[in-house]
CSV table of C-alpha atoms in Angstrom, one decimal:
chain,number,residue,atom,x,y,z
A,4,UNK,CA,-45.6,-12.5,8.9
A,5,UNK,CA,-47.6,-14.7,11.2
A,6,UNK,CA,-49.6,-12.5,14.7
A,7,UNK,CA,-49.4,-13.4,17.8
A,8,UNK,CA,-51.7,-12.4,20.9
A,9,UNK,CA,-49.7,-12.2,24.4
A,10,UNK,CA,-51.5,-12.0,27.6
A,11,UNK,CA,-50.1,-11.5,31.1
A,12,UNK,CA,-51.7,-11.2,34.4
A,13,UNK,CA,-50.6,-7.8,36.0
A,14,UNK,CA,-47.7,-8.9,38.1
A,15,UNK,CA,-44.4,-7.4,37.1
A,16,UNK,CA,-42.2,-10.6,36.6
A,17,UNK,CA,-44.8,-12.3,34.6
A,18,UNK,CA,-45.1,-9.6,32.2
A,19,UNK,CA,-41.8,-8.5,32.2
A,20,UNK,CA,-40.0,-11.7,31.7
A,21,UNK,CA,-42.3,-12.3,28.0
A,22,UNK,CA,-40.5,-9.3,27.2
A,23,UNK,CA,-37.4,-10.7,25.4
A,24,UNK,CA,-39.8,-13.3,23.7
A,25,UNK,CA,-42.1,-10.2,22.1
A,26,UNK,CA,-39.0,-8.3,21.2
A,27,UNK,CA,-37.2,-11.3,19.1
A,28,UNK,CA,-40.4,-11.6,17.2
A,29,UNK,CA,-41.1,-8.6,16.7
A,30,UNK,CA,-37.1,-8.0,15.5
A,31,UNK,CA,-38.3,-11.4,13.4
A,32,UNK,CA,-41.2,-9.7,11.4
A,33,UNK,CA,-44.2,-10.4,13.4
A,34,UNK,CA,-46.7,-8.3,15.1
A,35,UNK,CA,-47.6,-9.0,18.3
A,36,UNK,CA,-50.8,-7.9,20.6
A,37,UNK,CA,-50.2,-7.8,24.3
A,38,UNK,CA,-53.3,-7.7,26.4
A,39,UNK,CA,-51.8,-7.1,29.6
A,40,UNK,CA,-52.3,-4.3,33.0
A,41,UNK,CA,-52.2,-1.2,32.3
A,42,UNK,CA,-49.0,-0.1,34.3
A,43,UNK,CA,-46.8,-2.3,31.6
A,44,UNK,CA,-48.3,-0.6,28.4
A,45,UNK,CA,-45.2,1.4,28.0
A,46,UNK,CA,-42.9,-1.1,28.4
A,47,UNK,CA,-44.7,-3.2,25.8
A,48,UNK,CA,-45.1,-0.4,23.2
A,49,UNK,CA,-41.1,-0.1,23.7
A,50,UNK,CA,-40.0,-3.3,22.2
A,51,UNK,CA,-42.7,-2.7,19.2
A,52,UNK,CA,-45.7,-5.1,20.5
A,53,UNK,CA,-48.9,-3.1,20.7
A,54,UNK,CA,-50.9,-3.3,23.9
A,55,UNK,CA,-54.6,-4.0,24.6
A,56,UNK,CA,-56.1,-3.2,28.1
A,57,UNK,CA,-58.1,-5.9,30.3
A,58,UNK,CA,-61.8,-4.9,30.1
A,59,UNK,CA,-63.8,-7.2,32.3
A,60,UNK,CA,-60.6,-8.4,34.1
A,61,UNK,CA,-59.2,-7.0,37.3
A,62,UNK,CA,-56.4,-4.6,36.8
A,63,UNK,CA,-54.2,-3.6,39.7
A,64,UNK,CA,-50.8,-2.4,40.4
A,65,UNK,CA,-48.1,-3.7,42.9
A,66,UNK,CA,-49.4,-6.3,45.3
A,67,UNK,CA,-52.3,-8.2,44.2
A,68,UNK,CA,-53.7,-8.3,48.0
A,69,UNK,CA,-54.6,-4.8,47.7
A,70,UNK,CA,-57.3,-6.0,44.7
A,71,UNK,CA,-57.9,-9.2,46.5
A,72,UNK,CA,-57.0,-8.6,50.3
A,73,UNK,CA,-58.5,-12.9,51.1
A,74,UNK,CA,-54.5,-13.5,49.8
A,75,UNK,CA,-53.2,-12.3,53.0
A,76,UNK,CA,-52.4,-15.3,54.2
A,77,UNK,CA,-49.1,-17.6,54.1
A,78,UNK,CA,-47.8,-20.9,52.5
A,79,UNK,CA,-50.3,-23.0,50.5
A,80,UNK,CA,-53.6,-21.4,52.3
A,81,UNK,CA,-52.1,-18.8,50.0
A,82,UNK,CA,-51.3,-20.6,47.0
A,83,UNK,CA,-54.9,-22.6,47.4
A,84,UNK,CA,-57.3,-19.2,47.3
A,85,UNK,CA,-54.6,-17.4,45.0
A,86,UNK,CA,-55.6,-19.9,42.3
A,87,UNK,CA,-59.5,-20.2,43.1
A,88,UNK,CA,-60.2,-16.3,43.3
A,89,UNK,CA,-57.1,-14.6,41.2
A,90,UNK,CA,-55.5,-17.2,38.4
A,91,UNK,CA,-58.6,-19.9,37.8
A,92,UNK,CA,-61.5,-17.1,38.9
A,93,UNK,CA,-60.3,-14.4,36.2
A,94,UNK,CA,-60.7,-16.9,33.5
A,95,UNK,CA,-64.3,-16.6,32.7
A,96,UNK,CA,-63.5,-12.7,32.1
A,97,UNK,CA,-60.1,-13.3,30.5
A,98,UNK,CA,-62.5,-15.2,28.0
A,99,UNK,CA,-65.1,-12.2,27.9
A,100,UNK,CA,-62.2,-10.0,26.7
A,101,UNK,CA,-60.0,-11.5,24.1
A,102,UNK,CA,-63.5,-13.4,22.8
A,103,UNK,CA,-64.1,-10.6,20.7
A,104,UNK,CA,-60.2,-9.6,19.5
A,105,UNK,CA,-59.9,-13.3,18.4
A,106,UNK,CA,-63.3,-12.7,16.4
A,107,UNK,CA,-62.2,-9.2,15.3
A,108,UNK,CA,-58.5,-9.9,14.2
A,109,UNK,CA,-56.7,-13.4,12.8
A,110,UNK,CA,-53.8,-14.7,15.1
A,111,UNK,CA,-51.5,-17.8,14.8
A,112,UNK,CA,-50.3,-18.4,17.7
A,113,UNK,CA,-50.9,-17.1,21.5
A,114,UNK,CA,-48.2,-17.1,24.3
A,115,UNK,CA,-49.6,-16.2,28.0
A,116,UNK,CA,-48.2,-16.4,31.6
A,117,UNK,CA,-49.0,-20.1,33.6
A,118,UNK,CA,-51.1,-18.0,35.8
A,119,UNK,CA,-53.5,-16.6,33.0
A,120,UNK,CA,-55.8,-19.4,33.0
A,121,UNK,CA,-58.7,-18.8,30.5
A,122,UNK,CA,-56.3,-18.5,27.0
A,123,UNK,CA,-56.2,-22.5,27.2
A,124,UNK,CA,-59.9,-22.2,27.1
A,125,UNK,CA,-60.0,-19.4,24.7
A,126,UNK,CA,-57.6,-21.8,22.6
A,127,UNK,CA,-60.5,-24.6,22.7
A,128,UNK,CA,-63.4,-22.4,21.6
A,129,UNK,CA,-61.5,-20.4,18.4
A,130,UNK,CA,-58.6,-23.1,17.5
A,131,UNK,CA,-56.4,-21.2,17.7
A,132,UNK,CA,-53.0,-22.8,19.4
A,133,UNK,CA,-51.6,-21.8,23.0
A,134,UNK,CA,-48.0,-21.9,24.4
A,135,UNK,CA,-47.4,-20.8,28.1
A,136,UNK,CA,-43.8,-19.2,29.7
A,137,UNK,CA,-43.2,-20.7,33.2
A,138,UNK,CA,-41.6,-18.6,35.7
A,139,UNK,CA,-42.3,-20.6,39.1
A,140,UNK,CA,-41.7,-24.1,39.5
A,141,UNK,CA,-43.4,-26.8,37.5
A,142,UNK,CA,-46.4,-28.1,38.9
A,143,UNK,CA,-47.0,-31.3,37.5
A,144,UNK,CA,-47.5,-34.2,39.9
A,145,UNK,CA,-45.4,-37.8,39.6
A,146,UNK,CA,-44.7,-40.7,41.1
A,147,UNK,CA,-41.2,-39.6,42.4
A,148,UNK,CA,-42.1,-35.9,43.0
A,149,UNK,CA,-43.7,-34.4,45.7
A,150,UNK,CA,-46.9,-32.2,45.3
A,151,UNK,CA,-46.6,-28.9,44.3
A,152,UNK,CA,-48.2,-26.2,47.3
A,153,UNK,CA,-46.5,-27.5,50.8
A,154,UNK,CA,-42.8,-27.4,50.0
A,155,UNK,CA,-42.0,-31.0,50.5
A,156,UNK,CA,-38.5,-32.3,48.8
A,157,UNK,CA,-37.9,-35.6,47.3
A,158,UNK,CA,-38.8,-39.2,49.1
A,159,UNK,CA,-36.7,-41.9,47.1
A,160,UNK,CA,-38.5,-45.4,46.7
A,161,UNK,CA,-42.0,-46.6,47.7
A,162,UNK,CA,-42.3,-44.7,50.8
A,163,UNK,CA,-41.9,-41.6,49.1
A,164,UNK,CA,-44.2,-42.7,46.3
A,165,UNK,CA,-47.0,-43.6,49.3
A,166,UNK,CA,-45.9,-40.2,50.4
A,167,UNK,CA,-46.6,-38.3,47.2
A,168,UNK,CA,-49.5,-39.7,46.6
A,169,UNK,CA,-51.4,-39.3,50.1
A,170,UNK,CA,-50.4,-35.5,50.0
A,171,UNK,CA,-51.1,-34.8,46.6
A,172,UNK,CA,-54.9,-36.0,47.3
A,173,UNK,CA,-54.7,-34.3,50.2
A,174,UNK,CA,-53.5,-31.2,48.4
A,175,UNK,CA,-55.7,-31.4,45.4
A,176,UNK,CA,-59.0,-32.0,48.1
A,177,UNK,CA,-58.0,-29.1,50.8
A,178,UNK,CA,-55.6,-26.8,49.0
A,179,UNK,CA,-57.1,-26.8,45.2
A,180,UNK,CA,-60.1,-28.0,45.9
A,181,UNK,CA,-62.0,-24.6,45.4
A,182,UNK,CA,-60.1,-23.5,42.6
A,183,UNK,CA,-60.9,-27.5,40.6
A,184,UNK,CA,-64.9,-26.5,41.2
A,185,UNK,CA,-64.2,-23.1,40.3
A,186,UNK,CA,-62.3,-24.7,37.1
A,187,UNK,CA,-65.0,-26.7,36.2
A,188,UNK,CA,-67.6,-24.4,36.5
A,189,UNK,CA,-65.7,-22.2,34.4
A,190,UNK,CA,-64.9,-24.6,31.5
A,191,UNK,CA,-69.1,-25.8,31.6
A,192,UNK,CA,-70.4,-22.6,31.6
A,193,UNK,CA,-68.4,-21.6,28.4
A,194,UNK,CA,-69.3,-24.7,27.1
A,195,UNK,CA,-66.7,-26.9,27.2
A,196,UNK,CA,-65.9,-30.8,27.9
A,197,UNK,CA,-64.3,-31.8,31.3
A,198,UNK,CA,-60.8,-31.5,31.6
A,199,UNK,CA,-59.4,-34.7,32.5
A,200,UNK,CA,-56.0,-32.8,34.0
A,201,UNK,CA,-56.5,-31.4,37.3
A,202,UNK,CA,-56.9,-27.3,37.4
A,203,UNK,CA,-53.2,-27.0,38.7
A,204,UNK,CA,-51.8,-28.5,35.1
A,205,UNK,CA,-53.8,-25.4,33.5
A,206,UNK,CA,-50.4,-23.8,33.7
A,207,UNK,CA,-48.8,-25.6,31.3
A,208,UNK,CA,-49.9,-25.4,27.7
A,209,UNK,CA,-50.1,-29.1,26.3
A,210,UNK,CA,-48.8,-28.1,22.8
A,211,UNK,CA,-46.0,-25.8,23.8
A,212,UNK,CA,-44.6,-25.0,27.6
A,213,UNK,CA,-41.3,-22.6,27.8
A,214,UNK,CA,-40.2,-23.2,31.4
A,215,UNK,CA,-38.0,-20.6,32.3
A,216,UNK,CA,-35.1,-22.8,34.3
A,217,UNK,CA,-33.2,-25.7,33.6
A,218,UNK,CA,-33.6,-29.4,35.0
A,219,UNK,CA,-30.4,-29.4,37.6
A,220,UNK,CA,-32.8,-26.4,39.2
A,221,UNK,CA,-35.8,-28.9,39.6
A,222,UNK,CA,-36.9,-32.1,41.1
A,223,UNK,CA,-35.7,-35.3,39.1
A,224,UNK,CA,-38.5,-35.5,36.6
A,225,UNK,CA,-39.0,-38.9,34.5
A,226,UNK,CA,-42.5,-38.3,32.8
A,227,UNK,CA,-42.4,-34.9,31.7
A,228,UNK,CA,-44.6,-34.0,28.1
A,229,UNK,CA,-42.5,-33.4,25.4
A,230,UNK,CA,-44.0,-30.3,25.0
A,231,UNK,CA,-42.1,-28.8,28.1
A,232,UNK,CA,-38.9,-26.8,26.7
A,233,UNK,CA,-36.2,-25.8,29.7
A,234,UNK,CA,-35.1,-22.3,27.9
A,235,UNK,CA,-32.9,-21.2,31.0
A,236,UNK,CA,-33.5,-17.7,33.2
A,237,UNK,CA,-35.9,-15.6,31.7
A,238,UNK,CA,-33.2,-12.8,30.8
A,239,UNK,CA,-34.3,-9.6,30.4
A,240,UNK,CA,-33.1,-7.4,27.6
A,241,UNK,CA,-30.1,-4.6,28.5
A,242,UNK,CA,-31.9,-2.0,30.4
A,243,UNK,CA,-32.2,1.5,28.0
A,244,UNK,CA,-32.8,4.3,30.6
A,245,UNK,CA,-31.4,2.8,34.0
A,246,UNK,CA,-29.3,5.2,35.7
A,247,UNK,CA,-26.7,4.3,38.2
A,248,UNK,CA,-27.0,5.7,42.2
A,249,UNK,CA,-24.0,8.1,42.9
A,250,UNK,CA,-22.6,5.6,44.9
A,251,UNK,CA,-22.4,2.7,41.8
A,252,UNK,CA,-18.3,2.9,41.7
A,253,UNK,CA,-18.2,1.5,45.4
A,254,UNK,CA,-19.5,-1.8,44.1
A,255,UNK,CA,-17.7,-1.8,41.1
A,256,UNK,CA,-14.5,-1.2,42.9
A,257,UNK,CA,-15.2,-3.3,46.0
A,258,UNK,CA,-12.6,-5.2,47.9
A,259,UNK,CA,-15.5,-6.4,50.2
A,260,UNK,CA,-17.8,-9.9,49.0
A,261,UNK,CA,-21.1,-8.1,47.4
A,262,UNK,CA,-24.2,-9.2,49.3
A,263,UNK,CA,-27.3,-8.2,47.1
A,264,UNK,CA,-30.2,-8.5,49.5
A,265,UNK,CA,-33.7,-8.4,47.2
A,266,UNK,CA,-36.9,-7.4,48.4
A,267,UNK,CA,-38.7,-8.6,45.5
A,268,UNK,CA,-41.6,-6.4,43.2
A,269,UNK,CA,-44.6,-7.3,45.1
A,270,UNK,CA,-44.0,-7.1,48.3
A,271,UNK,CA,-42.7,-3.7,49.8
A,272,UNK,CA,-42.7,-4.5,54.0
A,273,UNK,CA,-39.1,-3.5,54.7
A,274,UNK,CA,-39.8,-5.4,58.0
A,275,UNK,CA,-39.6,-8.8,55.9
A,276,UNK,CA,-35.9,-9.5,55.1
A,277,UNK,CA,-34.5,-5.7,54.6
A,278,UNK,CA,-34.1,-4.6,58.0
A,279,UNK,CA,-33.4,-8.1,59.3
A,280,UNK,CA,-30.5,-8.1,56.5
A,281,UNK,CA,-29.3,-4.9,57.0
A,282,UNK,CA,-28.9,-5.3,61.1
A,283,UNK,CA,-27.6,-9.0,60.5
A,284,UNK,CA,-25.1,-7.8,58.9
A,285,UNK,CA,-23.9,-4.5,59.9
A,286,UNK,CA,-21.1,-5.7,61.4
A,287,UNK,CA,-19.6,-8.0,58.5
A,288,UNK,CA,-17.1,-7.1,56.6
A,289,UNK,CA,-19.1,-7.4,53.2
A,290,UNK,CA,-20.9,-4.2,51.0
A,291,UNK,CA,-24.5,-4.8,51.5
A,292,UNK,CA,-26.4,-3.6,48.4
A,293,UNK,CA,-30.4,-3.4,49.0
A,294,UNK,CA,-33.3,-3.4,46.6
A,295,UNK,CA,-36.5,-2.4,47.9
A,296,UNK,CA,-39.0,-2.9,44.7
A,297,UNK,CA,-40.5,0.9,45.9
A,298,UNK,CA,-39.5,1.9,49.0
A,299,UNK,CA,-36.5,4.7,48.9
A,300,UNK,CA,-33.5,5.2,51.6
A,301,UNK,CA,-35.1,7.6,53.3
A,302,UNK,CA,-38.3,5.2,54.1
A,303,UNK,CA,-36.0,2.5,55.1
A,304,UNK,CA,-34.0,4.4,57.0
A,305,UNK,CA,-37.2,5.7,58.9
A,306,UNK,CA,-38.2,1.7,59.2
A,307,UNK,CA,-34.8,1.1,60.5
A,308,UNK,CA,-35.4,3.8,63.6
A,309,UNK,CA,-31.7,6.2,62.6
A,310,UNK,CA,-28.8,6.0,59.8
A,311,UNK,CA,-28.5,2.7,57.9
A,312,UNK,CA,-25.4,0.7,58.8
A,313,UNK,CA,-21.6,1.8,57.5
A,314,UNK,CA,-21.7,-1.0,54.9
A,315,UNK,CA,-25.2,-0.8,53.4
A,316,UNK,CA,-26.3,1.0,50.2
A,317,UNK,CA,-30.0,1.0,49.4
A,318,UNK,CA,-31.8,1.9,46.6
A,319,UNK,CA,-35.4,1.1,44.6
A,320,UNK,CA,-34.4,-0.6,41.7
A,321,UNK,CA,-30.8,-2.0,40.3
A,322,UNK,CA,-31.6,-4.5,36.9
A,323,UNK,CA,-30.7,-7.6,37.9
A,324,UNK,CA,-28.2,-8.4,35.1
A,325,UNK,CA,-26.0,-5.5,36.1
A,326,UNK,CA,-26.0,-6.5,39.9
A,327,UNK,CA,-25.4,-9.7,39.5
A,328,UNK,CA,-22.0,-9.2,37.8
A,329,UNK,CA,-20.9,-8.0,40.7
A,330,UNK,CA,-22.2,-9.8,43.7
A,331,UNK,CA,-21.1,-12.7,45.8
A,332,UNK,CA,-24.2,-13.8,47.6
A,333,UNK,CA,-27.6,-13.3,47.1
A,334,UNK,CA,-30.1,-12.7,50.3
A,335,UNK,CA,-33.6,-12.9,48.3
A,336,UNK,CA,-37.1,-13.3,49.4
A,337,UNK,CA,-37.8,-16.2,47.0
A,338,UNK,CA,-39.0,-15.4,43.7
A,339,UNK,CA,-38.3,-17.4,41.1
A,340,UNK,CA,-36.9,-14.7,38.8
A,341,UNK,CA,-34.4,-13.1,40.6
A,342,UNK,CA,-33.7,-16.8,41.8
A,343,UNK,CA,-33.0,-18.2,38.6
A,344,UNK,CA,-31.2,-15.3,37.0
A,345,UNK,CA,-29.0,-15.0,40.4
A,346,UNK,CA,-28.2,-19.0,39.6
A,347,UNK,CA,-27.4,-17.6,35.9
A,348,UNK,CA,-24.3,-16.0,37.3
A,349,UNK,CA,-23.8,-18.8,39.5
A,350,UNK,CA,-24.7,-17.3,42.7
A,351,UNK,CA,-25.1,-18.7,46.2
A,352,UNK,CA,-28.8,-18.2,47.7
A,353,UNK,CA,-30.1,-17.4,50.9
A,354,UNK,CA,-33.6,-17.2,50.9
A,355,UNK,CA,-36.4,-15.9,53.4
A,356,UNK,CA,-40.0,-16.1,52.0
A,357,UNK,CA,-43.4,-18.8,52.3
A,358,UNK,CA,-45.7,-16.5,50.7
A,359,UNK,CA,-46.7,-17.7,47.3
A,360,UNK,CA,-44.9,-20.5,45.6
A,361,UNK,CA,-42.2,-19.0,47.6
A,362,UNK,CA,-42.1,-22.1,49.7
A,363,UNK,CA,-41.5,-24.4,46.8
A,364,UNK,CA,-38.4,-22.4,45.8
A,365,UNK,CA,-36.9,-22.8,49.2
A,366,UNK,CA,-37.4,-26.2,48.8
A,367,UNK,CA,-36.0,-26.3,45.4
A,368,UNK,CA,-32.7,-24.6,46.6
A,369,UNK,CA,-31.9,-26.7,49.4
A,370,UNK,CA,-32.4,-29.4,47.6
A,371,UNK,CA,-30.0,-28.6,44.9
A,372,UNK,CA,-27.9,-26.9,47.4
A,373,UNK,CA,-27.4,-23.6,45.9
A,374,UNK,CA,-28.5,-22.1,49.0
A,375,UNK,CA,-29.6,-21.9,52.4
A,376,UNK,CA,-33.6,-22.0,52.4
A,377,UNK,CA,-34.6,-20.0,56.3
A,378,UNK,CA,-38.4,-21.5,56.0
A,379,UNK,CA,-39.9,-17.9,57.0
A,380,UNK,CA,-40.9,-14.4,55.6
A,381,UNK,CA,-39.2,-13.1,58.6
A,382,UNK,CA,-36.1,-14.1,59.7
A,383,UNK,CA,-34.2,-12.9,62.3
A,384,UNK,CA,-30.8,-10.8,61.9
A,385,UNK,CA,-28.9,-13.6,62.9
A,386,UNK,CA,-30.4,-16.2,60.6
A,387,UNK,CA,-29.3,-13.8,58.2
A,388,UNK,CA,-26.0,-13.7,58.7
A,389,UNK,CA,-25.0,-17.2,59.4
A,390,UNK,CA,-26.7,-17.9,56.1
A,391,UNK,CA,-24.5,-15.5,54.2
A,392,UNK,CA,-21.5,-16.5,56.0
A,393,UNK,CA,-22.5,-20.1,55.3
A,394,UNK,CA,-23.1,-19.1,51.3
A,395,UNK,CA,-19.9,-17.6,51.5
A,396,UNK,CA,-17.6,-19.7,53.1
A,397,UNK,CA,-18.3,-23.0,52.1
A,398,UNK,CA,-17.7,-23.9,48.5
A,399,UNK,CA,-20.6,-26.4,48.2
A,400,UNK,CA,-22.7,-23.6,47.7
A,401,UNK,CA,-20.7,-22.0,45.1
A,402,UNK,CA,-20.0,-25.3,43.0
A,403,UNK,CA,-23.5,-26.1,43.4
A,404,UNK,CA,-24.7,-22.9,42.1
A,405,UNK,CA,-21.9,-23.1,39.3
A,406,UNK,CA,-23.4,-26.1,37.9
A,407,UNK,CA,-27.0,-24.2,37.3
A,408,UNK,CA,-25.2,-21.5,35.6
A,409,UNK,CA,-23.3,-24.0,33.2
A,410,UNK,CA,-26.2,-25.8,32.1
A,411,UNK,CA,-28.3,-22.5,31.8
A,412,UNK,CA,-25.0,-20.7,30.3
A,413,UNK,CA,-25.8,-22.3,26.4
A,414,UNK,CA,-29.3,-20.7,26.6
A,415,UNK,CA,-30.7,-17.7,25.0
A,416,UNK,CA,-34.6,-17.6,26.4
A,417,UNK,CA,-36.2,-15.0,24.1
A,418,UNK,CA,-34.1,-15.9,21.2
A,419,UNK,CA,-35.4,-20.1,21.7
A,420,UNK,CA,-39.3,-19.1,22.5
A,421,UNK,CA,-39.2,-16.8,19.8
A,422,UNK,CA,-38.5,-20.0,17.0
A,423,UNK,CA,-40.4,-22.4,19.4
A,424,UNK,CA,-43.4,-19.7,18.8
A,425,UNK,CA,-42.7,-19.7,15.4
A,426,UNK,CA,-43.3,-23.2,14.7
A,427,UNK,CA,-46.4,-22.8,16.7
A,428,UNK,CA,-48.1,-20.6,14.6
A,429,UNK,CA,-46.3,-22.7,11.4
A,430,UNK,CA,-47.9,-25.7,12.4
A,431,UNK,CA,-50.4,-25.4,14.8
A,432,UNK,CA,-49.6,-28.7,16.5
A,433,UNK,CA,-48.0,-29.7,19.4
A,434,UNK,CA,-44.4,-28.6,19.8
A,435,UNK,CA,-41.9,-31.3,21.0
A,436,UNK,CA,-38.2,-31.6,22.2
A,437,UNK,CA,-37.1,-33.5,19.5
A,438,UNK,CA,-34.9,-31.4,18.1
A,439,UNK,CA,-33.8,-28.1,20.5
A,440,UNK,CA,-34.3,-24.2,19.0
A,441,UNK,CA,-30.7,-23.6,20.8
A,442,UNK,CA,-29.1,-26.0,17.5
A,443,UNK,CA,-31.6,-24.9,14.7
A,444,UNK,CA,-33.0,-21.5,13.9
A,445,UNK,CA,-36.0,-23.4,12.8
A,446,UNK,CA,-36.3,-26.5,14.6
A,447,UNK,CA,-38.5,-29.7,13.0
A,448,UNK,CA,-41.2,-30.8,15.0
A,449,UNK,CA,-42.7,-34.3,15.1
């Protein structure tokens, strides 16, 4: 039996989506420590992991602006202060916490989040090896790929390689510049050597990276570490207490195209994309299905100013596995969660968010063309619905959309991190791609 120590900053999806990876191991005779918020300690106990609570760290629930209000602000201002204050300036007390479980307990192996920057460090000081789960888009700068933070797509030949290169300094000097000192600090006061990688490649463990996608849903990428495993959508496990609205047999049975229209978990201003959605498309001849993350009918429906439209159901929370079987279209605000795992049924996108790496995702779907990226948090109605008629109508969307969910279709994500983790602990060294955990149960490494 080897141990393994979790961590997760306290945002839903990038708790809930190492889920699957605890359960397999646990299922595989392991034990598995989860230091993670509060609010997810009953989830975590549920699939046999045993949770520890953050100490010196800040805990919150919900949306992190309400712990840190300076991330109130849009597109990579956002994504700049998010890191310095939030990801990179809760590492020092990341350390302070799990410093004394690593002295207390033995552990093989430990799996965390990209954004929980401090385990890497934690991994320097005790030796003890690190693997990360990536659920946003990968980060790492190349020749031929834009810089992560301002949404830019691809440049083919030398002027996009001037391109790339001019912005990323410009990005790493205005938009990362705070979090690289704050980085630094960090690392000296704790007593460790200069990382030579910029902060922003913190995300990625360099022994063992999960990234929870697959290539046709990124850039072209030539110079990625061997390392970096594409496991396809982070799938979550059935759902064991879910209970379906009263109203559930009108999307099973539905004539109509399903629109799913997804407010995310973080972010619960109906003003966003719900009531643009639901007033865009009132007067289609689709069923309109809403998720608010929170909010219930009766809140919307006061937001909205009288009864919601003929064709629009709305409630908190549908899993996203069981909606997805039935939809046509997804309207989504941009996280890459519901993004991916919409593309895993080989679903069309439109998409309507800048905050966070939302931007990046937009970019990443028109790019590929599984979608139609609106370049706002608030669209208006009529965006709306020409990008669902668009999604709907012309097949590009759909074939493009198809092709993610073949690639991603072989996967099994928890089942593939849970032997990746294996061989972690096993070896302690680096885990490559030279042979793939979807063709072995226990993969060599080099």
């Amino acid at each position: 039996m080897a141990r393994f120590l979790f961590a997760s900053i306290p945002v839903p999806a990038h708790t809930t989506n190492a889920l699957p990876f605890a359960a397999r191991l646990v299922e595989r005779g392991h034990e598995v420590v989860w230091y993670a918020g509060r609010a997810f300690h009953q989830r975590i106990a549920a699939v046999g992991a045993i949770p520890i609570p953050y100490r010196a760290a800040t805990d919150w629930e919900g949306d992190p602006t309400d712990a840190f209000p300076q991330l109130r602000v849009s597109g990579p201002r956002a994504i700049g202060r998010g890191f310095a204050d939030v990801f990179v300036g809760e590492a020092a007390a990341r350390v302070a916490d799990l410093r004394p479980v690593l002295a207390a307990e033995r552990f093989d192996a430990m799996l965390h989040d990209g954004l929980m920057i401090g385990v890497g460090m934690l991994s320097e000081l005790t030796g003890v090896p690190h693997a990360t789960f990536g659920d946003g888009p990968l980060p790492y700068l190349e020749p031929d790929t834009p810089p992560f933070g301002p949404g830019l797509q691809p440049m083919r030949g030398p002027v996009g390689r001037l391109r790339n290169r001019l912005i990323g300094a410009m990005a790493t000097k205005l938009i990362f510049g705070r979090a690289q000192e704050v980085y630094d600090r960090t690392r000296a006061d704790l007593g460790l050597p200069r990382d030579p990688r910029p902060a922003l490649d913190a995300v990625a463990s360099p022994m063992l990276h999960m990234q929870g996608a697959v290539p046709s849903f990124d850039y072209p990428r030539r110079h990625l570490p061997p390392t970096v495993h594409w496991v396809g959508a982070l799938r979550p496990d059935p759902p064991r207490d879910w209970t379906a609205p009263a109203w559930w047999s009108q999307v099973v049975d539905s004539r109509r195209a399903v629109v799913h229209v997804t407010q995310g978990s973080i972010r619960p201003d109906m003003t966003e994309l719900v009531l643009p959605s639901l007033r865009g498309l009132a007067g289609e001849d689709v069923l309109v299905v809403v998720t608010t993350g929170g909010p219930s009918q009766v809140e919307v429906e006061a937001a909205h100013d009288g009864p919601l439209p003929a064709n629009a159901l709305v409630t908190p929370f549908i899993p996203y596995e069981v909606m997805f079987r039935h939809a046509s279209a997804v309207v989504t605000n941009g996280g890459y969660t519901g993004v991916t795992l919409a593309l895993s049924h080989g679903l069309p996108l439109v998409q309507a968010g800048t905050t966070e790496e939302k931007s990046e995702i937009g970019a990443r779907i028109r790019w590929t063309g599984v979608g139609v990226a609106l370049r706002t948090t608030r669209p208006k109605p009529e965006a709306v619905r020409t990008g669902v008629r668009r999604v709907l109508t012309e097949p590009s969307f759909r074939a493009a959309a198809e092709r993610v969910r073949a690639e991603m279709a072989p996967h099994d994500a928890g089942r593939e991190g849970a032997v990746l983790l294996e061989r972690l602990a096993e070896t302690g060294a680096p885990v490559t791609t030279s042979v793939s955990p979807m063709s072995a149960d226990r993969p060599r490494v080099r």
